[in-house]
Amino acid sequence: MSSASAALKAKMIVDKSFKISEVDPRIYGSFIEHLGRAVYGGIYEASHPAADSKGFRTDVKQLIQELNVPIIRYPGGNFVSGYNWEDGVGPVKERPKRLDLAWRTVEPNEVGTNEFAQWAREIGSEVMMAVNLGTRGVDAARNLLEYCNHPGGSYWSDLRRSHGYEQPHRIKTWCLGNEMDGPWQIGQKTPQEYGRLAYETGKAMRLVDPDIELVSCGSSSTGMPTFPEWEAVTLDHTYEVADYVSLHQYYGNRDNDSANFLARSMDMEHFIRTVTATCDYVKAKKRSKKTMYLSFDEWNVWYHSNDADTKIEPWSIGPPQLEDIYNFEDALLVGSMLITMLRHADRVKMACMAQLVNVIAPIMTENGGRAWKQTIFYPYLHASRYGRGTSLQPIVHSPKYDAQDYTDVPYLDSAVVYREAEEEITIFAVNRHLQEAMDLECDIRGFENYRMVEHIVLEHEDLKAVNTAAEERVKPHHGGNAECKDGFVNARLSKASWNVITLRKA
């Protein structure tokens, strides 16, 4: 049956009383690791025609500012578990070149803590700083915090001032290590080892600056054999010192099963629910009044580049590692992952798309050349732009399908955000059906006198279509057909499409 003659039918009821939570804008964060061309050739390329006086690419800055990224995790990632932060401060000519064991490259340390913090300020982002709990621990972490946040009058803060940064960086959010459960991690820990070290590190850091937020390291993915026992054991140590626990998850489509691939956000939903339940178990066990929140600080599609990375020459600087070229169906799943986090805005308070430039990223560059938007740039842009406000819980009736790994997958994946001050509602909707359009009827009678503003659509006949520096094949249009009449929104959602429907009070 063609989409021209008939369509699936789905219904939603949206009411301003059905509140999940205010959306923390930091769920639209991202990630820059010293990996591949994320830094060197990505955000920083001193010889580029568009480089500023400090060597950072202004064309890349503009694309990042378009996304309005509120927080950026730095400097890793696996990199941080072998990183000596002192190597990246002080006069650049005196900084050592080091072997980065995580990615088997050479780190020149041209960009370090101060340069990154200043760059983040210039683009309007906060820094989520990670500390090394792989090869280092309490001492290095508290010294780095003193260097970054203490105003002056102490050894490390005065050292920062001598390096030309008189004012403290005032970095609020700090990650206690990275993926410490992973056997690939330098300095992998058992949950007991990590829990004790993270607690003592966090305790010391809070003595330096009581106003910081701390993120306890969670499981590296739902596929880890220790998940969710890792969370239960580590949080037993870190619950009262940390504010968040981290989640990491990537998805791929190696077997080219698109229907199954587009259902993978259901695994993300399961991940969030399981970690939330584990946090609440530890809360009950400790008789605590504190609620642990979630930081989904690595998430994306990642599978296109894995084989290519085996051909990288070891011990080079800024090689092209993990450079996934994203297609249209990747953008659809990214949209569903953003929708999933919006539906859990009561517990997911921070998130970082991994990563921001070149490395599994929405933005790509050529060394010395152009910068462009990948397909996944657009759902990220739309969510960041229209997804700030109050996340509402819609009542959804959708036809469903069964996939290879999932049952009862709704063809309609949706979230709703209400911006009370602007008197605006945005409906985010993915039609997962690969062959048929979907007729959506949305009851918004709880919002009187609202009218259509726009219906943005991202669609393409070819699920495998990609964008390049020369041609942007996948990009949104504003010609969606949504209409609002008598308190009902009606729209036909194209097959396999991402939709952003915005209404405003008349």
Short mmCIF file of C-alpha atoms in Angstrom, two decimals:
data_model
loop_
_atom_site.label_atom_id
_atom_site.label_comp_id
_atom_site.label_asym_id
_atom_site.label_seq_id
_atom_site.Cartn_x
_atom_site.Cartn_y
_atom_site.Cartn_z
CA MET A 1 0.00 0.00 0.00
CA SER A 2 1.57 3.30 -1.02
CA SER A 3 1.81 6.34 1.24
CA ALA A 4 -0.08 8.36 -1.38
CA SER A 5 -3.28 6.32 -1.00
CA ALA A 6 -3.32 5.38 2.66
CA ALA A 7 -1.40 5.84 5.84
CA LEU A 8 -0.94 4.46 9.32
CA LYS A 9 -2.91 6.30 12.00
CA ALA A 10 -1.59 7.46 15.36
CA LYS A 11 -3.13 9.65 18.05
CA MET A 12 -1.72 11.76 20.87
CA ILE A 13 -3.24 13.72 23.73
CA VAL A 14 -1.14 16.57 25.11
CA ASP A 15 -2.05 18.60 28.19
CA LYS A 16 0.01 21.18 30.07
CA SER A 17 -0.84 19.41 33.34
CA PHE A 18 0.99 16.24 32.26
CA LYS A 19 4.44 17.50 33.27
CA ILE A 20 7.50 15.27 33.38
CA SER A 21 10.05 17.92 34.34
CA GLU A 22 11.79 21.06 33.26
CA VAL A 23 14.37 20.18 30.63
CA ASP A 24 17.91 20.91 31.78
CA PRO A 25 19.48 22.55 28.70
CA ARG A 26 22.66 20.59 29.42
CA ILE A 27 21.09 17.50 27.85
CA TYR A 28 22.16 19.15 24.58
CA GLY A 29 25.82 19.00 25.51
CA SER A 30 28.64 17.46 23.51
CA PHE A 31 32.15 16.10 23.86
CA ILE A 32 35.67 16.94 22.68
CA GLU A 33 38.35 14.35 23.35
CA HIS A 34 42.01 14.44 22.38
CA LEU A 35 41.29 11.79 19.78
CA GLY A 36 41.77 11.78 16.02
CA ARG A 37 40.96 15.15 14.46
CA ALA A 38 38.55 16.33 17.15
CA VAL A 39 41.09 18.88 18.43
CA TYR A 40 43.92 19.04 15.88
CA GLY A 41 42.27 19.65 12.52
CA GLY A 42 38.86 20.00 14.15
CA ILE A 43 38.34 22.87 16.57
CA TYR A 44 42.03 23.88 16.35
CA GLU A 45 44.16 24.34 13.25
CA ALA A 46 46.55 27.27 13.54
CA SER A 47 47.49 27.20 9.83
CA HIS A 48 43.88 27.29 8.59
CA PRO A 49 42.75 30.44 6.72
CA ALA A 50 39.80 30.73 9.13
CA ALA A 51 41.88 30.34 12.31
CA ASP A 52 41.68 33.06 14.93
CA SER A 53 44.67 34.54 16.70
CA LYS A 54 44.79 31.55 19.06
CA GLY A 55 44.61 28.93 16.29
CA PHE A 56 40.94 27.92 16.66
CA ARG A 57 38.86 27.59 13.50
CA THR A 58 36.18 30.27 13.30
CA ASP A 59 34.16 28.35 10.69
CA VAL A 60 33.86 25.45 13.14
CA LYS A 61 33.00 27.86 15.96
CA GLN A 62 30.09 29.22 13.93
CA LEU A 63 28.63 25.75 13.34
CA ILE A 64 28.95 24.88 17.03
CA GLN A 65 27.31 28.15 18.03
CA GLU A 66 24.44 27.35 15.65
CA LEU A 67 23.86 24.19 17.71
CA ASN A 68 23.92 26.27 20.93
CA VAL A 69 25.88 23.64 22.86
CA PRO A 70 25.54 24.42 26.60
CA ILE A 71 28.27 22.14 27.98
CA ILE A 72 31.21 20.21 26.49
CA ARG A 73 32.93 17.27 28.14
CA TYR A 74 36.76 17.40 28.01
CA PRO A 75 39.50 16.03 27.60
CA GLY A 76 38.18 12.45 27.44
CA GLY A 77 37.17 9.75 27.11
CA ASN A 78 39.76 7.00 27.13
CA PHE A 79 42.44 9.65 26.65
CA VAL A 80 41.94 11.08 30.14
CA SER A 81 42.88 7.81 31.88
CA GLY A 82 46.51 8.31 30.85
CA TYR A 83 46.62 12.11 30.77
CA ASN A 84 48.88 14.28 32.92
CA TRP A 85 47.06 17.60 32.91
CA GLU A 86 50.24 19.50 33.80
CA ASP A 87 51.59 18.67 30.32
CA GLY A 88 48.93 20.91 28.78
CA VAL A 89 49.54 24.17 30.68
CA GLY A 90 52.26 26.79 30.58
CA PRO A 91 54.25 28.01 27.56
CA VAL A 92 53.30 25.89 24.55
CA LYS A 93 56.89 25.59 23.32
CA GLU A 94 57.89 24.00 26.62
CA ARG A 95 55.11 21.39 26.68
CA PRO A 96 56.16 17.78 26.16
CA LYS A 97 54.93 15.49 23.42
CA ARG A 98 53.51 12.31 24.95
CA LEU A 99 52.47 8.90 23.70
CA ASP A 100 48.70 8.56 24.05
CA LEU A 101 48.26 4.88 24.84
CA ALA A 102 44.47 4.98 24.57
CA TRP A 103 44.50 5.75 20.83
CA ARG A 104 48.19 5.00 20.03
CA THR A 105 48.89 8.51 18.78
CA VAL A 106 51.24 11.31 19.84
CA GLU A 107 49.71 14.13 21.88
CA PRO A 108 51.55 17.43 21.17
CA ASN A 109 49.79 19.29 24.01
CA GLU A 110 49.35 22.45 21.94
CA VAL A 111 45.82 22.65 23.36
CA GLY A 112 45.27 22.11 27.06
CA THR A 113 43.10 23.16 29.97
CA ASN A 114 43.42 26.93 29.64
CA GLU A 115 43.05 27.09 25.88
CA PHE A 116 40.01 24.84 25.94
CA ALA A 117 38.32 26.68 28.82
CA GLN A 118 38.81 30.02 27.07
CA TRP A 119 37.54 28.62 23.75
CA ALA A 120 34.45 27.19 25.48
CA ARG A 121 33.67 30.59 26.99
CA GLU A 122 33.96 32.21 23.57
CA ILE A 123 31.41 29.85 22.03
CA GLY A 124 29.06 30.15 25.02
CA SER A 125 29.59 26.69 26.55
CA GLU A 126 30.46 25.42 30.00
CA VAL A 127 33.15 22.79 30.49
CA MET A 128 32.48 19.34 31.93
CA MET A 129 36.01 18.45 33.04
CA ALA A 130 37.11 14.85 33.50
CA VAL A 131 39.89 13.82 35.89
CA ASN A 132 42.29 10.91 35.47
CA LEU A 133 41.40 8.04 37.80
CA GLY A 134 43.19 5.49 35.64
CA THR A 135 46.90 6.17 36.17
CA ARG A 136 46.39 8.93 38.75
CA GLY A 137 44.03 9.82 41.58
CA VAL A 138 43.25 12.14 44.48
CA ASP A 139 46.29 14.37 44.33
CA ALA A 140 46.24 15.17 40.62
CA ALA A 141 42.49 15.78 40.68
CA ARG A 142 42.48 18.20 43.60
CA ASN A 143 45.50 20.04 42.15
CA LEU A 144 43.76 20.45 38.79
CA LEU A 145 40.64 21.76 40.52
CA GLU A 146 42.73 24.24 42.52
CA TYR A 147 44.47 25.33 39.32
CA CYS A 148 41.14 25.88 37.54
CA ASN A 149 38.85 27.27 40.23
CA HIS A 150 40.78 28.81 43.11
CA PRO A 151 41.06 32.59 42.74
CA GLY A 152 44.69 32.94 43.90
CA GLY A 153 47.10 32.89 46.81
CA SER A 154 47.97 29.19 46.52
CA TYR A 155 50.59 27.31 44.53
CA TRP A 156 48.37 25.93 41.76
CA SER A 157 46.09 28.96 41.42
CA ASP A 158 49.09 31.30 41.27
CA LEU A 159 50.65 29.02 38.65
CA ARG A 160 47.53 29.52 36.52
CA ARG A 161 47.83 33.26 36.95
CA SER A 162 51.49 33.12 35.91
CA HIS A 163 50.34 31.33 32.76
CA GLY A 164 48.29 34.38 31.81
CA TYR A 165 44.87 33.43 33.22
CA GLU A 166 44.29 35.81 36.09
CA GLN A 167 40.66 34.86 36.67
CA PRO A 168 39.65 31.32 37.65
CA HIS A 169 37.79 29.22 35.09
CA ARG A 170 35.08 28.35 37.63
CA ILE A 171 34.40 24.93 36.11
CA LYS A 172 31.34 23.56 37.87
CA THR A 173 30.96 19.99 36.59
CA TRP A 174 33.62 17.28 37.02
CA CYS A 175 33.67 13.63 35.92
CA LEU A 176 35.37 11.19 38.28
CA GLY A 177 37.17 9.17 35.61
CA ASN A 178 35.93 7.54 32.42
CA GLU A 179 34.59 4.02 31.69
CA MET A 180 36.59 2.51 34.52
CA ASP A 181 34.78 -0.82 34.09
CA GLY A 182 36.24 -1.33 30.60
CA PRO A 183 39.18 -3.71 30.01
CA TRP A 184 40.30 -1.29 27.26
CA GLN A 185 40.73 1.45 29.86
CA ILE A 186 44.17 2.39 31.11
CA GLY A 187 44.00 1.62 34.83
CA GLN A 188 40.75 -0.37 34.73
CA LYS A 189 39.25 -0.82 38.19
CA THR A 190 36.98 -3.30 39.89
CA PRO A 191 33.78 -1.66 41.14
CA GLN A 192 35.10 -1.73 44.70
CA GLU A 193 38.44 -0.20 43.67
CA TYR A 194 36.76 2.52 41.63
CA GLY A 195 34.11 3.26 44.25
CA ARG A 196 36.67 3.83 46.98
CA LEU A 197 38.98 5.93 44.78
CA ALA A 198 36.14 8.02 43.37
CA TYR A 199 34.73 8.68 46.83
CA GLU A 200 38.07 9.81 48.25
CA THR A 201 38.80 11.91 45.17
CA GLY A 202 35.39 13.56 45.29
CA LYS A 203 35.73 14.20 49.01
CA ALA A 204 39.06 15.98 48.51
CA MET A 205 37.75 17.98 45.55
CA ARG A 206 34.78 19.22 47.55
CA LEU A 207 37.18 20.47 50.21
CA VAL A 208 38.85 22.60 47.53
CA ASP A 209 35.56 23.84 46.05
CA PRO A 210 32.28 22.87 47.76
CA ASP A 211 30.17 24.26 44.91
CA ILE A 212 31.21 21.77 42.22
CA GLU A 213 29.06 18.97 40.78
CA LEU A 214 30.53 15.47 40.51
CA VAL A 215 29.70 12.65 38.11
CA SER A 216 30.31 9.07 39.27
CA CYS A 217 31.42 6.71 36.51
CA GLY A 218 28.70 4.29 35.44
CA SER A 219 28.74 1.31 33.08
CA SER A 220 30.29 1.76 29.65
CA SER A 221 27.18 0.29 27.99
CA THR A 222 24.23 -2.00 28.62
CA GLY A 223 26.30 -4.79 27.08
CA MET A 224 28.88 -4.84 29.86
CA PRO A 225 28.73 -8.14 31.80
CA THR A 226 28.86 -6.19 35.07
CA PHE A 227 25.85 -3.99 34.24
CA PRO A 228 24.01 -2.96 36.45
CA GLU A 229 25.95 -4.48 39.35
CA TRP A 230 28.68 -1.93 38.64
CA GLU A 231 26.28 0.93 39.45
CA ALA A 232 24.99 -0.78 42.59
CA VAL A 233 28.49 -1.34 43.99
CA THR A 234 30.14 1.94 42.96
CA LEU A 235 27.20 4.10 44.04
CA ASP A 236 27.27 2.38 47.39
CA HIS A 237 30.57 4.27 47.82
CA THR A 238 29.94 7.48 45.86
CA TYR A 239 26.24 8.15 46.45
CA GLU A 240 26.63 10.96 48.96
CA VAL A 241 29.61 12.64 47.28
CA ALA A 242 28.38 12.53 43.67
CA ASP A 243 25.45 14.32 42.03
CA TYR A 244 25.18 12.25 38.85
CA VAL A 245 26.05 8.84 37.48
CA SER A 246 27.19 8.54 33.88
CA LEU A 247 25.73 6.42 31.06
CA HIS A 248 27.45 5.64 27.73
CA GLN A 249 25.82 3.99 24.72
CA TYR A 250 26.42 3.75 20.98
CA TYR A 251 24.36 1.95 18.33
CA GLY A 252 25.11 0.59 14.88
CA ASN A 253 23.52 -1.14 11.92
CA ARG A 254 26.18 -3.56 10.73
CA ASP A 255 23.64 -6.15 9.58
CA ASN A 256 21.73 -3.51 7.57
CA ASP A 257 18.43 -4.20 9.33
CA SER A 258 16.95 -0.70 9.29
CA ALA A 259 13.73 -1.56 11.13
CA ASN A 260 15.73 -3.08 13.98
CA PHE A 261 18.22 -0.21 13.93
CA LEU A 262 15.50 2.43 14.31
CA ALA A 263 14.14 0.53 17.33
CA ARG A 264 17.44 0.73 19.22
CA SER A 265 16.31 3.76 21.19
CA MET A 266 14.18 1.26 23.12
CA ASP A 267 17.44 -0.13 24.48
CA MET A 268 18.39 3.40 25.52
CA GLU A 269 15.05 3.65 27.34
CA HIS A 270 15.74 0.36 29.12
CA PHE A 271 19.22 1.62 30.07
CA ILE A 272 17.82 4.81 31.61
CA ARG A 273 15.09 2.98 33.51
CA THR A 274 17.51 0.36 34.86
CA VAL A 275 20.09 2.89 36.04
CA THR A 276 17.33 5.00 37.60
CA ALA A 277 16.03 1.96 39.47
CA THR A 278 19.53 1.08 40.65
CA CYS A 279 20.10 4.63 41.90
CA ASP A 280 16.82 4.51 43.79
CA TYR A 281 17.76 1.13 45.27
CA VAL A 282 20.97 2.62 46.66
CA LYS A 283 19.03 5.65 47.90
CA ALA A 284 16.65 3.35 49.79
CA LYS A 285 19.50 1.22 51.10
CA LYS A 286 21.25 4.30 52.50
CA ARG A 287 18.00 5.86 53.81
CA SER A 288 19.08 8.93 51.85
CA LYS A 289 16.97 11.97 51.00
CA LYS A 290 19.14 12.69 47.99
CA THR A 291 18.10 11.84 44.44
CA MET A 292 20.85 10.74 42.05
CA TYR A 293 20.51 12.19 38.55
CA LEU A 294 21.81 10.81 35.27
CA SER A 295 24.47 12.21 32.94
CA PHE A 296 24.24 10.45 29.56
CA ASP A 297 27.62 11.90 28.68
CA GLU A 298 28.42 9.68 25.69
CA TRP A 299 25.77 8.76 23.13
CA ASN A 300 25.53 8.49 19.36
CA VAL A 301 25.51 6.18 16.37
CA TRP A 302 28.96 4.65 15.85
CA TYR A 303 29.90 1.81 13.54
CA HIS A 304 30.82 3.12 10.08
CA SER A 305 34.48 3.86 10.82
CA ASN A 306 35.52 0.96 13.04
CA ASP A 307 37.33 -1.10 10.39
CA ALA A 308 39.05 1.91 8.83
CA ASP A 309 40.74 2.79 12.10
CA THR A 310 42.82 -0.39 12.01
CA LYS A 311 44.74 1.14 9.07
CA ILE A 312 45.85 4.25 11.00
CA GLU A 313 49.62 4.63 11.29
CA PRO A 314 50.46 4.50 15.01
CA TRP A 315 52.14 7.39 16.83
CA SER A 316 51.00 10.11 14.45
CA ILE A 317 49.43 13.44 15.42
CA GLY A 318 45.75 14.04 14.71
CA PRO A 319 45.10 11.11 12.33
CA PRO A 320 41.57 10.59 10.92
CA GLN A 321 40.18 8.25 13.57
CA LEU A 322 36.52 7.29 14.14
CA GLU A 323 35.29 9.50 11.31
CA ASP A 324 31.83 8.05 10.76
CA ILE A 325 30.10 9.43 7.68
CA TYR A 326 26.49 9.47 8.80
CA ASN A 327 23.53 8.65 6.59
CA PHE A 328 19.87 9.60 6.74
CA GLU A 329 18.72 6.65 8.88
CA ASP A 330 21.42 7.55 11.43
CA ALA A 331 19.75 10.95 11.76
CA LEU A 332 16.41 9.27 12.45
CA LEU A 333 17.86 7.20 15.29
CA VAL A 334 19.65 10.25 16.72
CA GLY A 335 16.26 11.98 16.73
CA SER A 336 14.71 9.07 18.63
CA MET A 337 17.57 9.10 21.14
CA LEU A 338 16.96 12.79 21.80
CA ILE A 339 13.24 12.08 22.16
CA THR A 340 14.04 9.32 24.67
CA MET A 341 16.07 11.68 26.84
CA LEU A 342 13.31 14.31 26.73
CA ARG A 343 10.83 11.71 27.97
CA HIS A 344 13.16 11.11 30.93
CA ALA A 345 13.93 14.76 31.67
CA ASP A 346 13.07 14.18 35.32
CA ARG A 347 16.26 12.10 35.76
CA VAL A 348 18.48 12.74 32.72
CA LYS A 349 19.85 16.19 33.45
CA MET A 350 23.00 16.20 31.32
CA ALA A 351 23.99 14.46 28.10
CA CYS A 352 26.85 14.74 25.62
CA MET A 353 26.61 13.71 22.00
CA ALA A 354 29.95 12.03 21.35
CA GLN A 355 31.60 13.78 19.78
CA LEU A 356 31.38 17.31 18.33
CA VAL A 357 33.82 17.61 15.41
CA ASN A 358 35.20 14.91 13.04
CA VAL A 359 35.21 12.06 15.58
CA ILE A 360 31.74 10.40 15.38
CA ALA A 361 30.43 13.94 15.04
CA PRO A 362 27.71 16.17 13.57
CA ILE A 363 30.37 18.52 12.16
CA MET A 364 33.12 17.49 9.74
CA THR A 365 36.14 19.39 8.43
CA GLU A 366 38.88 19.16 5.86
CA ASN A 367 42.38 19.99 7.06
CA GLY A 368 43.00 23.40 5.57
CA GLY A 369 39.60 23.36 3.91
CA ARG A 370 35.87 23.28 4.39
CA ALA A 371 33.58 22.46 7.32
CA TRP A 372 30.12 20.97 6.84
CA LYS A 373 27.06 19.50 8.55
CA GLN A 374 26.49 15.78 8.74
CA THR A 375 22.95 14.35 8.62
CA ILE A 376 22.81 14.02 12.41
CA PHE A 377 23.46 17.75 12.80
CA TYR A 378 19.80 18.53 12.15
CA PRO A 379 17.88 16.59 14.82
CA TYR A 380 20.51 17.78 17.31
CA LEU A 381 19.99 21.38 16.15
CA HIS A 382 16.19 21.15 16.31
CA ALA A 383 16.13 19.57 19.77
CA SER A 384 18.58 22.14 21.12
CA ARG A 385 16.60 25.00 19.59
CA TYR A 386 13.02 23.88 20.32
CA GLY A 387 13.46 21.40 23.17
CA ARG A 388 14.06 23.81 26.05
CA GLY A 389 11.18 24.22 28.46
CA THR A 390 8.92 21.70 30.21
CA SER A 391 8.84 18.14 28.94
CA LEU A 392 5.25 16.91 28.83
CA GLN A 393 4.02 13.32 28.93
CA PRO A 394 1.81 12.72 25.88
CA ILE A 395 -0.68 9.89 25.83
CA VAL A 396 0.19 8.06 22.61
CA HIS A 397 -1.73 5.47 20.62
CA SER A 398 0.43 4.13 17.81
CA PRO A 399 0.53 1.02 15.65
CA LYS A 400 3.51 -1.17 16.48
CA TYR A 401 5.86 -3.67 14.91
CA ASP A 402 8.23 -6.43 15.97
CA ALA A 403 11.91 -6.27 15.00
CA GLN A 404 14.83 -8.66 15.31
CA ASP A 405 15.71 -7.59 18.87
CA TYR A 406 12.60 -5.71 19.99
CA THR A 407 8.85 -6.31 20.26
CA ASP A 408 5.97 -3.84 20.25
CA VAL A 409 8.00 -1.02 18.74
CA PRO A 410 5.74 2.04 18.23
CA TYR A 411 5.94 3.40 14.70
CA LEU A 412 5.42 6.83 16.24
CA ASP A 413 8.24 7.95 18.53
CA SER A 414 7.44 11.29 20.11
CA ALA A 415 8.09 13.87 22.81
CA VAL A 416 6.50 17.25 23.57
CA VAL A 417 8.08 20.38 25.07
CA TYR A 418 6.08 23.35 26.37
CA ARG A 419 7.73 26.77 26.63
CA GLU A 420 5.39 28.60 28.97
CA ALA A 421 7.04 32.02 28.78
CA GLU A 422 6.82 32.00 24.97
CA GLU A 423 3.44 30.20 25.02
CA GLU A 424 4.78 27.67 22.52
CA ILE A 425 4.51 23.89 22.15
CA THR A 426 6.83 21.73 20.06
CA ILE A 427 5.99 18.17 19.09
CA PHE A 428 8.97 16.05 18.09
CA ALA A 429 7.96 12.98 16.08
CA VAL A 430 9.74 10.18 14.23
CA ASN A 431 7.81 7.94 11.87
CA ARG A 432 9.76 4.68 12.05
CA HIS A 433 7.81 3.02 9.24
CA LEU A 434 10.08 2.53 6.23
CA GLN A 435 7.33 2.22 3.60
CA GLU A 436 4.22 4.06 4.80
CA ALA A 437 3.31 7.58 5.82
CA MET A 438 1.49 8.12 9.12
CA ASP A 439 -1.53 10.28 9.85
CA LEU A 440 -1.07 11.91 13.24
CA GLU A 441 -3.93 13.43 15.19
CA CYS A 442 -2.87 15.34 18.28
CA ASP A 443 -5.46 16.57 20.79
CA ILE A 444 -4.21 19.85 22.28
CA ARG A 445 -7.54 21.17 23.55
CA GLY A 446 -5.84 21.89 26.88
CA PHE A 447 -4.01 24.69 25.05
CA GLU A 448 -6.62 27.22 23.94
CA ASN A 449 -6.18 29.39 20.86
CA TYR A 450 -2.90 27.89 19.67
CA ARG A 451 -2.01 28.17 15.99
CA MET A 452 0.58 26.60 13.73
CA VAL A 453 4.01 28.21 13.51
CA GLU A 454 5.89 25.68 11.39
CA HIS A 455 6.30 22.02 10.57
CA ILE A 456 9.95 21.12 9.88
CA VAL A 457 10.60 17.81 8.13
CA LEU A 458 13.80 15.82 7.58
CA GLU A 459 13.13 13.15 4.97
CA HIS A 460 14.87 11.40 2.10
CA GLU A 461 14.03 8.58 -0.28
CA ASP A 462 17.42 6.96 0.32
CA LEU A 463 18.05 5.80 3.90
CA LYS A 464 21.77 5.64 3.08
CA ALA A 465 22.05 9.20 1.73
CA VAL A 466 24.97 11.18 3.22
CA ASN A 467 26.21 14.76 3.22
CA THR A 468 29.65 15.76 1.99
CA ALA A 469 31.65 18.97 1.84
CA ALA A 470 30.53 19.32 -1.77
CA GLU A 471 26.85 18.38 -1.44
CA GLU A 472 24.29 18.51 1.36
CA ARG A 473 21.83 15.83 0.24
CA VAL A 474 20.07 15.47 3.60
CA LYS A 475 18.71 18.71 5.01
CA PRO A 476 15.38 19.77 6.51
CA HIS A 477 12.62 21.72 4.84
CA HIS A 478 9.84 23.82 6.36
CA GLY A 479 7.10 22.54 4.08
CA GLY A 480 5.41 20.10 6.45
CA ASN A 481 1.62 19.80 6.16
CA ALA A 482 0.57 20.04 9.84
CA GLU A 483 -2.62 22.03 10.50
CA CYS A 484 -4.29 23.11 13.73
CA LYS A 485 -8.07 23.46 13.96
CA ASP A 486 -10.53 23.32 16.89
CA GLY A 487 -7.88 22.12 19.32
CA PHE A 488 -6.53 19.32 17.12
CA VAL A 489 -3.28 19.13 15.21
CA ASN A 490 -3.38 16.92 12.14
CA ALA A 491 -0.33 16.03 10.08
CA ARG A 492 0.75 13.40 7.64
CA LEU A 493 4.25 12.25 8.64
CA SER A 494 6.24 10.98 5.69
CA LYS A 495 7.63 7.47 5.84
CA ALA A 496 10.92 7.32 7.73
CA SER A 497 10.91 10.98 8.77
CA TRP A 498 11.90 13.36 11.57
CA ASN A 499 9.26 16.02 12.29
CA VAL A 500 9.27 19.17 14.41
CA ILE A 501 5.81 20.76 14.77
CA THR A 502 5.64 24.08 16.64
CA LEU A 503 2.52 25.94 17.75
CA ARG A 504 2.09 29.27 19.50
CA LYS A 505 -0.80 30.96 21.27
CA ALA A 506 -2.60 33.36 18.98
#
